[in-house]
PDB file of N, CA and C in Angstrom:
ATOM      1  N   UNK A 255     -17.693 -36.096  13.424  1.00  0.00           N
ATOM      2  CA  UNK A 255     -17.862 -35.476  12.503  1.00  0.00           C
ATOM      3  C   UNK A 255     -16.547 -35.089  11.605  1.00  0.00           C
ATOM      4  N   UNK A 256     -15.300 -34.591  10.601  1.00  0.00           N
ATOM      5  CA  UNK A 256     -14.424 -34.660  10.373  1.00  0.00           C
ATOM      6  C   UNK A 256     -13.541 -33.285  10.216  1.00  0.00           C
ATOM      7  N   UNK A 257     -13.633 -32.655  10.147  1.00  0.00           N
ATOM      8  CA  UNK A 257     -13.037 -31.366   9.862  1.00  0.00           C
ATOM      9  C   UNK A 257     -11.711 -30.906   8.820  1.00  0.00           C
ATOM     10  N   UNK A 258     -11.581 -30.567   7.698  1.00  0.00           N
ATOM     11  CA  UNK A 258      -9.796 -31.106   7.261  1.00  0.00           C
ATOM     12  C   UNK A 258      -9.544 -29.210   7.945  1.00  0.00           C
ATOM     13  N   UNK A 259      -8.158 -29.567   7.952  1.00  0.00           N
ATOM     14  CA  UNK A 259      -8.118 -28.482   9.014  1.00  0.00           C
ATOM     15  C   UNK A 259      -8.093 -26.675   8.257  1.00  0.00           C
ATOM     16  N   UNK A 260      -7.642 -26.871   6.906  1.00  0.00           N
ATOM     17  CA  UNK A 260      -7.932 -25.498   6.752  1.00  0.00           C
ATOM     18  C   UNK A 260      -9.494 -25.534   6.082  1.00  0.00           C
ATOM     19  N   UNK A 261     -10.713 -26.251   6.512  1.00  0.00           N
ATOM     20  CA  UNK A 261     -12.159 -25.533   6.814  1.00  0.00           C
ATOM     21  C   UNK A 261     -12.060 -25.236   8.177  1.00  0.00           C
ATOM     22  N   UNK A 262     -12.923 -23.721   7.525  1.00  0.00           N
ATOM     23  CA  UNK A 262     -13.281 -22.348   9.248  1.00  0.00           C
ATOM     24  C   UNK A 262     -14.774 -23.225   9.591  1.00  0.00           C
ATOM     25  N   UNK A 263     -14.594 -23.128  11.019  1.00  0.00           N
ATOM     26  CA  UNK A 263     -16.034 -23.769  11.865  1.00  0.00           C
ATOM     27  C   UNK A 263     -17.156 -23.246  11.521  1.00  0.00           C
ATOM     28  N   UNK A 264     -18.134 -24.066  10.835  1.00  0.00           N
ATOM     29  CA  UNK A 264     -19.251 -23.220  11.343  1.00  0.00           C
ATOM     30  C   UNK A 264     -20.380 -22.814  12.247  1.00  0.00           C
ATOM     31  N   UNK A 265     -19.073 -22.965  13.354  1.00  0.00           N
ATOM     32  CA  UNK A 265     -20.470 -22.229  14.744  1.00  0.00           C
ATOM     33  C   UNK A 265     -19.144 -22.586  16.301  1.00  0.00           C
ATOM     34  N   UNK A 266     -19.643 -21.488  16.373  1.00  0.00           N
ATOM     35  CA  UNK A 266     -18.822 -21.984  17.928  1.00  0.00           C
ATOM     36  C   UNK A 266     -19.121 -23.280  19.318  1.00  0.00           C
ATOM     37  N   UNK A 267     -19.822 -23.953  18.673  1.00  0.00           N
ATOM     38  CA  UNK A 267     -19.290 -25.256  18.694  1.00  0.00           C
ATOM     39  C   UNK A 267     -17.987 -25.834  18.240  1.00  0.00           C
ATOM     40  N   UNK A 268     -17.670 -25.519  16.755  1.00  0.00           N
ATOM     41  CA  UNK A 268     -17.120 -25.885  16.625  1.00  0.00           C
ATOM     42  C   UNK A 268     -15.523 -25.425  15.832  1.00  0.00           C
ATOM     43  N   UNK A 269     -15.935 -24.354  17.178  1.00  0.00           N
ATOM     44  CA  UNK A 269     -14.478 -23.101  16.895  1.00  0.00           C
ATOM     45  C   UNK A 269     -13.143 -24.045  17.921  1.00  0.00           C
ATOM     46  N   UNK A 270     -13.181 -24.702  18.686  1.00  0.00           N
ATOM     47  CA  UNK A 270     -12.375 -25.503  19.603  1.00  0.00           C
ATOM     48  C   UNK A 270     -11.475 -26.497  18.603  1.00  0.00           C
ATOM     49  N   UNK A 271     -10.433 -26.418  18.666  1.00  0.00           N
ATOM     50  CA  UNK A 271      -9.707 -27.137  17.948  1.00  0.00           C
ATOM     51  C   UNK A 271      -8.784 -27.881  18.757  1.00  0.00           C
ATOM     52  N   UNK A 272      -9.478 -29.443  18.021  1.00  0.00           N
ATOM     53  CA  UNK A 272      -8.975 -30.727  18.225  1.00  0.00           C
ATOM     54  C   UNK A 272      -7.441 -30.732  17.880  1.00  0.00           C
ATOM     55  N   UNK A 273      -6.867 -30.842  19.188  1.00  0.00           N
ATOM     56  CA  UNK A 273      -5.224 -31.109  18.814  1.00  0.00           C
ATOM     57  C   UNK A 273      -5.215 -32.619  17.801  1.00  0.00           C
ATOM     58  N   UNK A 274      -5.969 -33.891  18.440  1.00  0.00           N
ATOM     59  CA  UNK A 274      -5.237 -34.914  18.494  1.00  0.00           C
ATOM     60  C   UNK A 274      -5.662 -35.121  16.435  1.00  0.00           C
ATOM     61  N   UNK A 275      -6.452 -34.460  15.622  1.00  0.00           N
ATOM     62  CA  UNK A 275      -6.466 -34.232  13.914  1.00  0.00           C
ATOM     63  C   UNK A 275      -5.341 -33.500  13.841  1.00  0.00           C
ATOM     64  N   UNK A 276      -4.181 -32.542  14.229  1.00  0.00           N
ATOM     65  CA  UNK A 276      -3.912 -31.807  13.438  1.00  0.00           C
ATOM     66  C   UNK A 276      -2.691 -32.620  13.577  1.00  0.00           C
ATOM     67  N   UNK A 277      -1.584 -32.690  13.055  1.00  0.00           N
ATOM     68  CA  UNK A 277      -0.397 -33.618  12.813  1.00  0.00           C
ATOM     69  C   UNK A 277       0.561 -33.015  13.566  1.00  0.00           C
ATOM     70  N   UNK A 278       1.720 -33.656  14.019  1.00  0.00           N
ATOM     71  CA  UNK A 278       2.470 -32.851  15.226  1.00  0.00           C
ATOM     72  C   UNK A 278       3.573 -31.564  13.989  1.00  0.00           C
ATOM     73  N   UNK A 279       3.628 -32.656  12.661  1.00  0.00           N
ATOM     74  CA  UNK A 279       4.892 -31.384  11.968  1.00  0.00           C
ATOM     75  C   UNK A 279       4.314 -30.543  12.111  1.00  0.00           C
ATOM     76  N   UNK A 280       3.005 -30.485  11.585  1.00  0.00           N
ATOM     77  CA  UNK A 280       2.228 -29.122  11.441  1.00  0.00           C
ATOM     78  C   UNK A 280       2.417 -27.605  12.810  1.00  0.00           C
ATOM     79  N   UNK A 281       1.899 -28.879  13.272  1.00  0.00           N
ATOM     80  CA  UNK A 281       2.116 -27.409  15.251  1.00  0.00           C
ATOM     81  C   UNK A 281       3.022 -26.963  15.225  1.00  0.00           C
ATOM     82  N   UNK A 282       4.408 -27.834  15.059  1.00  0.00           N
ATOM     83  CA  UNK A 282       5.538 -27.676  15.259  1.00  0.00           C
ATOM     84  C   UNK A 282       5.905 -26.462  13.775  1.00  0.00           C
ATOM     85  N   UNK A 283       5.447 -26.592  12.764  1.00  0.00           N
ATOM     86  CA  UNK A 283       5.488 -25.202  11.906  1.00  0.00           C
ATOM     87  C   UNK A 283       4.563 -24.222  12.603  1.00  0.00           C
ATOM     88  N   UNK A 284       4.121 -24.188  12.261  1.00  0.00           N
ATOM     89  CA  UNK A 284       3.167 -23.592  12.743  1.00  0.00           C
ATOM     90  C   UNK A 284       3.783 -22.365  13.957  1.00  0.00           C
ATOM     91  N   UNK A 285       4.173 -23.325  15.338  1.00  0.00           N
ATOM     92  CA  UNK A 285       5.020 -22.269  15.970  1.00  0.00           C
ATOM     93  C   UNK A 285       6.328 -21.548  15.687  1.00  0.00           C
ATOM     94  N   UNK A 286       6.776 -22.353  14.122  1.00  0.00           N
ATOM     95  CA  UNK A 286       8.433 -21.918  14.271  1.00  0.00           C
ATOM     96  C   UNK A 286       7.551 -20.451  13.691  1.00  0.00           C
ATOM     97  N   UNK A 287       6.437 -21.135  12.746  1.00  0.00           N
ATOM     98  CA  UNK A 287       6.654 -19.349  12.296  1.00  0.00           C
ATOM     99  C   UNK A 287       6.045 -18.545  13.227  1.00  0.00           C
ATOM    100  N   UNK A 288       5.294 -18.901  13.451  1.00  0.00           N
ATOM    101  CA  UNK A 288       5.028 -17.935  14.834  1.00  0.00           C
ATOM    102  C   UNK A 288       5.893 -17.129  15.739  1.00  0.00           C
ATOM    103  N   UNK A 289       7.183 -17.845  15.978  1.00  0.00           N
ATOM    104  CA  UNK A 289       8.186 -17.593  16.487  1.00  0.00           C
ATOM    105  C   UNK A 289       8.985 -16.282  15.626  1.00  0.00           C
ATOM    106  N   UNK A 290       9.248 -17.067  13.675  1.00  0.00           N
ATOM    107  CA  UNK A 290       9.562 -15.792  13.277  1.00  0.00           C
ATOM    108  C   UNK A 290       9.548 -14.471  13.507  1.00  0.00           C
ATOM    109  N   UNK A 291       7.731 -14.736  12.974  1.00  0.00           N
ATOM    110  CA  UNK A 291       6.720 -13.441  12.713  1.00  0.00           C
ATOM    111  C   UNK A 291       7.050 -12.733  14.152  1.00  0.00           C
ATOM    112  N   UNK A 292       7.007 -13.730  15.736  1.00  0.00           N
ATOM    113  CA  UNK A 292       7.698 -12.515  16.644  1.00  0.00           C
ATOM    114  C   UNK A 292       8.761 -12.696  16.850  1.00  0.00           C
ATOM    115  N   UNK A 293       9.482 -11.916  16.029  1.00  0.00           N
ATOM    116  CA  UNK A 293      10.894 -12.054  16.457  1.00  0.00           C
ATOM    117  C   UNK A 293      12.100 -13.263  16.601  1.00  0.00           C
ATOM    118  N   UNK A 294      11.297 -13.865  17.127  1.00  0.00           N
ATOM    119  CA  UNK A 294      11.847 -15.026  18.022  1.00  0.00           C
ATOM    120  C   UNK A 294      12.724 -16.459  17.402  1.00  0.00           C
ATOM    121  N   UNK A 295      14.121 -15.467  16.752  1.00  0.00           N
ATOM    122  CA  UNK A 295      14.534 -16.336  16.274  1.00  0.00           C
ATOM    123  C   UNK A 295      15.541 -17.588  16.772  1.00  0.00           C
ATOM    124  N   UNK A 296      16.367 -17.047  18.425  1.00  0.00           N
ATOM    125  CA  UNK A 296      16.773 -18.343  18.364  1.00  0.00           C
ATOM    126  C   UNK A 296      15.742 -19.552  18.789  1.00  0.00           C
ATOM    127  N   UNK A 297      14.412 -19.280  19.855  1.00  0.00           N
ATOM    128  CA  UNK A 297      13.699 -20.558  19.267  1.00  0.00           C
ATOM    129  C   UNK A 297      13.643 -20.929  18.748  1.00  0.00           C
ATOM    130  N   UNK A 298      13.244 -20.102  17.564  1.00  0.00           N
ATOM    131  CA  UNK A 298      12.300 -20.517  16.277  1.00  0.00           C
ATOM    132  C   UNK A 298      13.354 -21.556  15.373  1.00  0.00           C
ATOM    133  N   UNK A 299      14.994 -21.592  16.066  1.00  0.00           N
ATOM    134  CA  UNK A 299      15.744 -22.026  14.722  1.00  0.00           C
ATOM    135  C   UNK A 299      16.103 -22.991  16.310  1.00  0.00           C
ATOM    136  N   UNK A 300      15.352 -23.484  17.555  1.00  0.00           N
ATOM    137  CA  UNK A 300      15.580 -24.879  18.222  1.00  0.00           C
ATOM    138  C   UNK A 300      14.416 -25.827  17.462  1.00  0.00           C
ATOM    139  N   UNK A 301      13.085 -24.779  18.068  1.00  0.00           N
ATOM    140  CA  UNK A 301      12.399 -25.186  17.314  1.00  0.00           C
ATOM    141  C   UNK A 301      12.080 -26.531  15.879  1.00  0.00           C
ATOM    142  N   UNK A 302      12.907 -25.223  14.611  1.00  0.00           N
ATOM    143  CA  UNK A 302      13.176 -26.050  13.581  1.00  0.00           C
ATOM    144  C   UNK A 302      14.272 -27.325  13.133  1.00  0.00           C
ATOM    145  N   UNK A 303      15.362 -27.404  14.060  1.00  0.00           N
ATOM    146  CA  UNK A 303      16.273 -28.864  14.246  1.00  0.00           C
ATOM    147  C   UNK A 303      15.797 -29.119  15.002  1.00  0.00           C
ATOM    148  N   UNK A 304      14.657 -29.188  15.813  1.00  0.00           N
ATOM    149  CA  UNK A 304      13.769 -29.915  16.264  1.00  0.00           C
ATOM    150  C   UNK A 304      13.072 -30.854  15.046  1.00  0.00           C
ATOM    151  N   UNK A 305      12.160 -29.789  14.652  1.00  0.00           N
ATOM    152  CA  UNK A 305      11.555 -30.488  13.225  1.00  0.00           C
ATOM    153  C   UNK A 305      11.959 -30.897  11.860  1.00  0.00           C
ATOM    154  N   UNK A 306      13.498 -30.882  11.490  1.00  0.00           N
ATOM    155  CA  UNK A 306      13.847 -31.791  10.837  1.00  0.00           C
ATOM    156  C   UNK A 306      14.346 -32.816  11.416  1.00  0.00           C
ATOM    157  N   UNK A 307      14.885 -32.955  12.972  1.00  0.00           N
ATOM    158  CA  UNK A 307      15.045 -33.914  13.788  1.00  0.00           C
ATOM    159  C   UNK A 307      14.024 -35.594  13.667  1.00  0.00           C
ATOM    160  N   UNK A 308      12.866 -34.709  13.413  1.00  0.00           N
ATOM    161  CA  UNK A 308      12.121 -35.754  13.410  1.00  0.00           C
ATOM    162  C   UNK A 308      11.284 -35.824  12.871  1.00  0.00           C
ATOM    163  N   UNK A 309      10.988 -35.368  12.004  1.00  0.00           N
ATOM    164  CA  UNK A 309      10.947 -35.617  10.143  1.00  0.00           C
ATOM    165  C   UNK A 309      11.311 -36.473   8.930  1.00  0.00           C
ATOM    166  N   UNK A 310      12.859 -34.888   9.016  1.00  0.00           N
ATOM    167  CA  UNK A 310      13.643 -34.895   8.271  1.00  0.00           C
ATOM    168  C   UNK A 310      13.770 -33.720   7.571  1.00  0.00           C
ATOM    169  N   UNK A 311      14.672 -33.902   6.765  1.00  0.00           N
ATOM    170  CA  UNK A 311      14.869 -32.323   6.360  1.00  0.00           C
ATOM    171  C   UNK A 311      13.661 -31.620   5.495  1.00  0.00           C
ATOM    172  N   UNK A 312      13.662 -32.145   4.815  1.00  0.00           N
ATOM    173  CA  UNK A 312      12.839 -31.501   3.238  1.00  0.00           C
ATOM    174  C   UNK A 312      11.150 -31.957   3.832  1.00  0.00           C
ATOM    175  N   UNK A 313      10.522 -33.252   4.975  1.00  0.00           N
ATOM    176  CA  UNK A 313       9.973 -33.229   5.292  1.00  0.00           C
ATOM    177  C   UNK A 313       9.299 -31.382   5.802  1.00  0.00           C
ATOM    178  N   UNK A 314      10.194 -30.925   6.288  1.00  0.00           N
ATOM    179  CA  UNK A 314      10.152 -30.091   7.501  1.00  0.00           C
ATOM    180  C   UNK A 314       9.819 -28.583   6.765  1.00  0.00           C
ATOM    181  N   UNK A 315      10.350 -29.179   5.802  1.00  0.00           N
ATOM    182  CA  UNK A 315      11.142 -27.471   5.210  1.00  0.00           C
ATOM    183  C   UNK A 315       9.771 -27.307   4.144  1.00  0.00           C
ATOM    184  N   UNK A 316       9.160 -28.487   3.883  1.00  0.00           N
ATOM    185  CA  UNK A 316       7.658 -28.015   3.184  1.00  0.00           C
ATOM    186  C   UNK A 316       6.329 -27.964   4.462  1.00  0.00           C
ATOM    187  N   UNK A 317       6.801 -28.405   5.409  1.00  0.00           N
ATOM    188  CA  UNK A 317       5.746 -28.276   6.474  1.00  0.00           C
ATOM    189  C   UNK A 317       6.300 -26.796   6.732  1.00  0.00           C
ATOM    190  N   UNK A 318       7.102 -26.065   6.768  1.00  0.00           N
ATOM    191  CA  UNK A 318       7.190 -24.897   6.833  1.00  0.00           C
ATOM    192  C   UNK A 318       6.784 -23.649   5.840  1.00  0.00           C
ATOM    193  N   UNK A 319       7.276 -24.166   5.357  1.00  0.00           N
ATOM    194  CA  UNK A 319       6.832 -23.132   3.947  1.00  0.00           C
ATOM    195  C   UNK A 319       5.128 -23.285   3.642  1.00  0.00           C
ATOM    196  N   UNK A 320       4.896 -24.202   4.362  1.00  0.00           N
ATOM    197  CA  UNK A 320       3.251 -24.042   4.191  1.00  0.00           C
ATOM    198  C   UNK A 320       2.395 -23.734   5.425  1.00  0.00           C
ATOM    199  N   UNK A 321       3.394 -23.390   6.631  1.00  0.00           N
ATOM    200  CA  UNK A 321       2.886 -22.779   7.822  1.00  0.00           C
ATOM    201  C   UNK A 321       3.053 -21.236   6.942  1.00  0.00           C
ATOM    202  N   UNK A 322       3.873 -20.337   6.631  1.00  0.00           N
ATOM    203  CA  UNK A 322       4.208 -19.423   6.231  1.00  0.00           C
ATOM    204  C   UNK A 322       3.542 -19.008   4.722  1.00  0.00           C
ATOM    205  N   UNK A 323       2.772 -19.779   4.226  1.00  0.00           N
ATOM    206  CA  UNK A 323       1.837 -19.359   3.198  1.00  0.00           C
ATOM    207  C   UNK A 323       2.508 -19.653   2.245  1.00  0.00           C
ATOM    208  N   UNK A 324       3.292 -19.990   2.180  1.00  0.00           N
ATOM    209  CA  UNK A 324       3.903 -21.052   0.743  1.00  0.00           C
ATOM    210  C   UNK A 324       2.795 -22.480   0.171  1.00  0.00           C
ATOM    211  N   UNK A 325       4.176 -22.494  -0.859  1.00  0.00           N
ATOM    212  CA  UNK A 325       3.480 -23.875  -1.361  1.00  0.00           C
ATOM    213  C   UNK A 325       3.972 -25.106  -0.810  1.00  0.00           C
ATOM    214  N   UNK A 326       2.800 -25.736  -0.845  1.00  0.00           N
ATOM    215  CA  UNK A 326       3.285 -27.175  -0.373  1.00  0.00           C
ATOM    216  C   UNK A 326       2.457 -27.261   0.649  1.00  0.00           C
ATOM    217  N   UNK A 327       2.069 -29.372   0.326  1.00  0.00           N
ATOM    218  CA  UNK A 327       1.249 -29.349   1.335  1.00  0.00           C
ATOM    219  C   UNK A 327       1.750 -29.920   2.643  1.00  0.00           C
ATOM    220  N   UNK A 328       0.917 -29.602   4.050  1.00  0.00           N
ATOM    221  CA  UNK A 328       1.643 -30.954   4.478  1.00  0.00           C
ATOM    222  C   UNK A 328       2.251 -32.245   4.629  1.00  0.00           C
ATOM    223  N   UNK A 329       2.608 -32.937   5.060  1.00  0.00           N
ATOM    224  CA  UNK A 329       3.068 -33.916   4.610  1.00  0.00           C
ATOM    225  C   UNK A 329       3.190 -34.589   3.215  1.00  0.00           C
ATOM    226  N   UNK A 330       3.228 -33.878   1.953  1.00  0.00           N
ATOM    227  CA  UNK A 330       3.543 -34.064   1.144  1.00  0.00           C
ATOM    228  C   UNK A 330       4.937 -34.477   0.132  1.00  0.00           C
ATOM    229  N   UNK A 331       5.215 -34.849  -0.300  1.00  0.00           N
ATOM    230  CA  UNK A 331       6.999 -34.861  -0.441  1.00  0.00           C
ATOM    231  C   UNK A 331       6.605 -34.124  -1.558  1.00  0.00           C
ATOM    232  N   UNK A 332       8.228 -33.172  -0.888  1.00  0.00           N
ATOM    233  CA  UNK A 332       8.659 -31.729  -2.061  1.00  0.00           C
ATOM    234  C   UNK A 332       9.026 -32.847  -3.122  1.00  0.00           C
ATOM    235  N   UNK A 333       7.995 -32.099  -4.154  1.00  0.00           N
ATOM    236  CA  UNK A 333       9.122 -32.467  -5.423  1.00  0.00           C
ATOM    237  C   UNK A 333      10.104 -30.707  -6.395  1.00  0.00           C
ATOM    238  N   UNK A 334      11.161 -31.891  -6.974  1.00  0.00           N
ATOM    239  CA  UNK A 334      12.617 -30.385  -7.527  1.00  0.00           C
ATOM    240  C   UNK A 334      12.321 -31.149  -9.299  1.00  0.00           C
ATOM    241  N   UNK A 335      13.024 -29.927  -9.730  1.00  0.00           N
ATOM    242  CA  UNK A 335      13.061 -29.551 -11.144  1.00  0.00           C
ATOM    243  C   UNK A 335      11.571 -29.295 -12.331  1.00  0.00           C
TER     244      UNK A 335
END
């Protein structure tokens, strides 16, 4: 049974996060957002640099915005204008 990352678990048996189903860019962006929240800016900068290098600046910026609750769906190309 496949679950969307936005779907809440229905019970304790579904509460475990299956990391194989979570895109790496989403994990990196979530780590970056957590580091920012915890005021670990030097580490957050390193994660941001790695994410941009791995996925491209625009794609990782979109992932960072989504991780912070902003617009954008992880994996979507950003639109301008």
